[in-house]
C-alpha cells in the first residue's frame, strides 16, 4: 500500500480552512484507491474507488450536503477526465 499526504484548502460554509487529504493505493483490493479527508474538529471522510478521479467525485458527493467544498481541480463540477487520465491515475 502506498500512502501520500497533501495539505489542501477547503471551504466550510463559505469559510476557508485547511485540511489534509490522504491518498492511498491498494494492490490487493477491488477498490484500487482510497481518499481520506481529515478536517480539524469535523472528523474524517473516506471514499474508495477504482481510480483517484472516481474517489474524488465520491468524496465530493459525501461533502457537498455538509456545505464543504474541496479546492482541487479534480473536484470541480465542470471537470471531465479523459480515459487516458483515468488509466494513469491508477
Rosetta silent file (secondary structure, phi, psi, omega in degrees, C-alpha in Angstrom):
SEQUENCE: XXXXXXXXXXXXXXXXXXXXXXXXXXXXXXXXXXXXXXXXXXXXXXXXXXXXXXXXXXXXXXXXXXXXXXXXXXXXXXXXXXXXXXXXXX
SCORE:     score description
SCORE:     0.000 S_00000001
   1 L     0.000  131.795  175.152    0.000    0.000    0.000 S_00000001
   2 E  -104.297  138.354 -179.649    1.293    3.456   -0.944 S_00000001
   3 E  -130.442  136.003  176.850    0.243    6.494    1.089 S_00000001
   4 E  -134.720  134.539  179.009    0.714   10.195    0.306 S_00000001
   5 E  -105.913  139.813  179.491   -0.376   13.166    2.466 S_00000001
   6 E  -142.832  133.112  173.741   -1.241   16.565    0.965 S_00000001
   7 E   -78.632  134.739  179.423   -2.437   19.808    2.563 S_00000001
   8 E  -133.981  159.642  174.731   -5.498   21.206    0.757 S_00000001
   9 E   -96.592  142.829  175.258   -7.798   24.182    1.112 S_00000001
  10 E  -132.582  161.768  169.825  -11.489   23.670    1.738 S_00000001
  11 E  -115.207  119.561  178.334  -14.482   25.931    2.171 S_00000001
  12 E  -110.572  106.432 -174.493  -16.645   25.018    5.149 S_00000001
  13 L    53.213   46.045  177.376  -19.872   27.058    4.956 S_00000001
  14 L    67.368   16.294  175.415  -18.009   29.606    2.761 S_00000001
  15 E  -111.351  124.211 -176.489  -15.166   29.957    5.303 S_00000001
  16 E   -74.620  131.544  178.426  -11.729   28.969    4.008 S_00000001
  17 E  -138.605  168.979  175.128   -9.903   26.378    6.120 S_00000001
  18 E  -108.566  153.960 -179.782   -7.050   23.945    5.633 S_00000001
  19 E  -148.093  174.407  177.806   -7.319   20.172    5.731 S_00000001
  20 E  -118.225  129.873  177.335   -5.236   17.106    4.981 S_00000001
  21 E  -109.967  125.380 -178.229   -6.006   14.793    2.075 S_00000001
  22 E  -108.791  120.683  177.656   -4.546   11.290    2.283 S_00000001
  23 E   -97.088  128.292  178.663   -4.129    9.331   -0.959 S_00000001
  24 E  -128.474  137.438  173.657   -3.898    5.545   -0.567 S_00000001
  25 E  -121.764  135.129 -177.085   -3.406    2.911   -3.263 S_00000001
  26 L  -114.572  141.695  177.526   -4.122   -0.773   -2.651 S_00000001
  27 L  -101.954  -15.585 -174.303   -2.866   -3.670   -4.720 S_00000001
  28 L  -112.892   24.479 -176.452   -4.989   -6.426   -3.160 S_00000001
  29 L  -130.856  153.843  176.128   -8.462   -4.871   -3.296 S_00000001
  30 L   -66.994  -35.141  174.366  -11.205   -4.467   -5.900 S_00000001
  31 L   -89.585  107.799 -169.886  -11.273   -0.779   -4.981 S_00000001
  32 L   -73.251  -27.890 -175.504   -7.745    0.259   -6.017 S_00000001
  33 E  -134.622  157.687  176.227   -7.511    3.665   -4.331 S_00000001
  34 E  -139.606  145.941  175.868   -8.835    5.472   -1.294 S_00000001
  35 E  -123.847  135.494  176.250   -9.023    9.116   -0.276 S_00000001
  36 E  -126.848  125.492  176.320   -9.395   10.346    3.279 S_00000001
  37 E  -103.711  121.068 -179.134  -10.051   13.999    4.079 S_00000001
  38 E  -105.008  115.338 -179.267   -9.068   14.949    7.637 S_00000001
  39 E  -109.738  130.949  179.184  -10.805   18.095    8.885 S_00000001
  40 L   -63.643  121.536  177.488   -9.830   19.727   12.173 S_00000001
  41 L    80.174  -10.404 -177.987  -12.758   19.418   14.543 S_00000001
  42 L  -115.196   -4.371  176.157  -15.046   17.839   11.925 S_00000001
  43 E    94.571 -160.450 -176.843  -13.575   14.348   11.669 S_00000001
  44 E  -118.959  143.534  174.361  -12.558   12.171    8.723 S_00000001
  45 E  -126.105  128.226 -175.282  -14.339   11.442    5.471 S_00000001
  46 E  -127.506  142.898  175.685  -13.218    8.454    3.413 S_00000001
  47 E  -144.927  138.351  177.283  -14.122    7.179   -0.033 S_00000001
  48 E  -115.476  147.972  179.535  -12.704    4.299   -2.093 S_00000001
  49 E  -154.270 -179.806 -179.120  -12.888    3.870   -5.855 S_00000001
  50 L   -77.423  -23.242  174.930  -11.352    2.219   -8.879 S_00000001
  51 L  -150.029  171.481 -175.069   -9.203    5.314   -9.610 S_00000001
  52 H   -65.761  -33.366  179.946   -8.440    8.673   -7.971 S_00000001
  53 H   -67.926  -41.167  176.290  -10.948   10.614  -10.084 S_00000001
  54 H   -62.671  -42.295  178.842  -13.796    8.290   -9.114 S_00000001
  55 H   -65.959  -38.696  177.318  -12.750    8.577   -5.468 S_00000001
  56 H   -63.664  -44.539  178.929  -12.587   12.405   -5.714 S_00000001
  57 H   -63.079  -40.480  178.012  -16.081   12.590   -7.207 S_00000001
  58 H   -65.765  -41.198  178.012  -17.402   10.271   -4.483 S_00000001
  59 H   -64.065  -41.459  177.557  -15.720   12.265   -1.734 S_00000001
  60 H   -60.950  -41.628  179.720  -17.191   15.470   -3.161 S_00000001
  61 H   -63.608  -33.084  176.685  -20.663   13.865   -3.151 S_00000001
  62 H   -69.889  -35.280 -172.167  -20.232   12.999    0.562 S_00000001
  63 H   -88.481  -30.189 -176.100  -19.148   16.536    1.486 S_00000001
  64 H   -56.750  -41.777  177.935  -21.497   18.738   -0.570 S_00000001
  65 L   -63.579  -19.878  179.454  -24.584   18.112    1.647 S_00000001
  66 L   -94.765    9.331 -179.755  -22.481   19.292    4.609 S_00000001
  67 L    61.353   36.471  176.515  -21.572   22.562    2.754 S_00000001
  68 E  -113.574  126.828 -179.072  -17.903   21.519    2.474 S_00000001
  69 E  -120.519  128.327  176.682  -16.094   22.172   -0.820 S_00000001
  70 E   -88.741  132.190 -178.465  -12.594   20.823   -1.599 S_00000001
  71 L   -90.750   71.634  178.490  -10.445   23.266   -3.593 S_00000001
  72 L  -133.927  137.328 -179.068   -8.965   20.755   -6.071 S_00000001
  73 H   -56.944  -36.143 -179.911   -9.393   20.885   -9.848 S_00000001
  74 H   -66.625  -12.403  178.956  -10.451   17.216   -9.929 S_00000001
  75 H  -100.023   -0.677 -179.429  -13.447   18.096   -7.714 S_00000001
  76 L   -65.657  146.954  180.000  -14.790   20.874   -9.942 S_00000001
  77 L   -64.956  -31.131 -178.178  -18.306   20.373  -11.275 S_00000001
  78 L   -94.726   11.616 -178.971  -17.167   21.048  -14.857 S_00000001
  79 L   -79.280  131.686  176.160  -14.137   18.708  -14.683 S_00000001
  80 L  -126.892  125.445 -179.102  -14.050   15.883  -17.231 S_00000001
  81 L   -97.358  135.426  176.388  -11.321   13.264  -17.071 S_00000001
  82 L   -74.429  161.570  179.387  -10.124   11.545  -20.213 S_00000001
  83 H   -65.235  -32.965  176.711   -9.932    7.763  -20.287 S_00000001
  84 H   -66.374  -40.192  177.507   -6.132    8.031  -20.504 S_00000001
  85 H   -62.353  -38.982  177.199   -6.127   10.210  -17.379 S_00000001
  86 H   -66.207  -40.215  178.196   -8.202    7.632  -15.516 S_00000001
  87 H   -65.850  -38.450 -178.955   -5.836    4.834  -16.536 S_00000001
  88 H   -72.503  -24.772 -177.511   -2.808    6.880  -15.457 S_00000001
  89 L   -77.428  -10.950  178.431   -4.352    7.702  -12.055 S_00000001
  90 L   -80.230    0.000    0.000   -4.351    4.053  -11.030 S_00000001
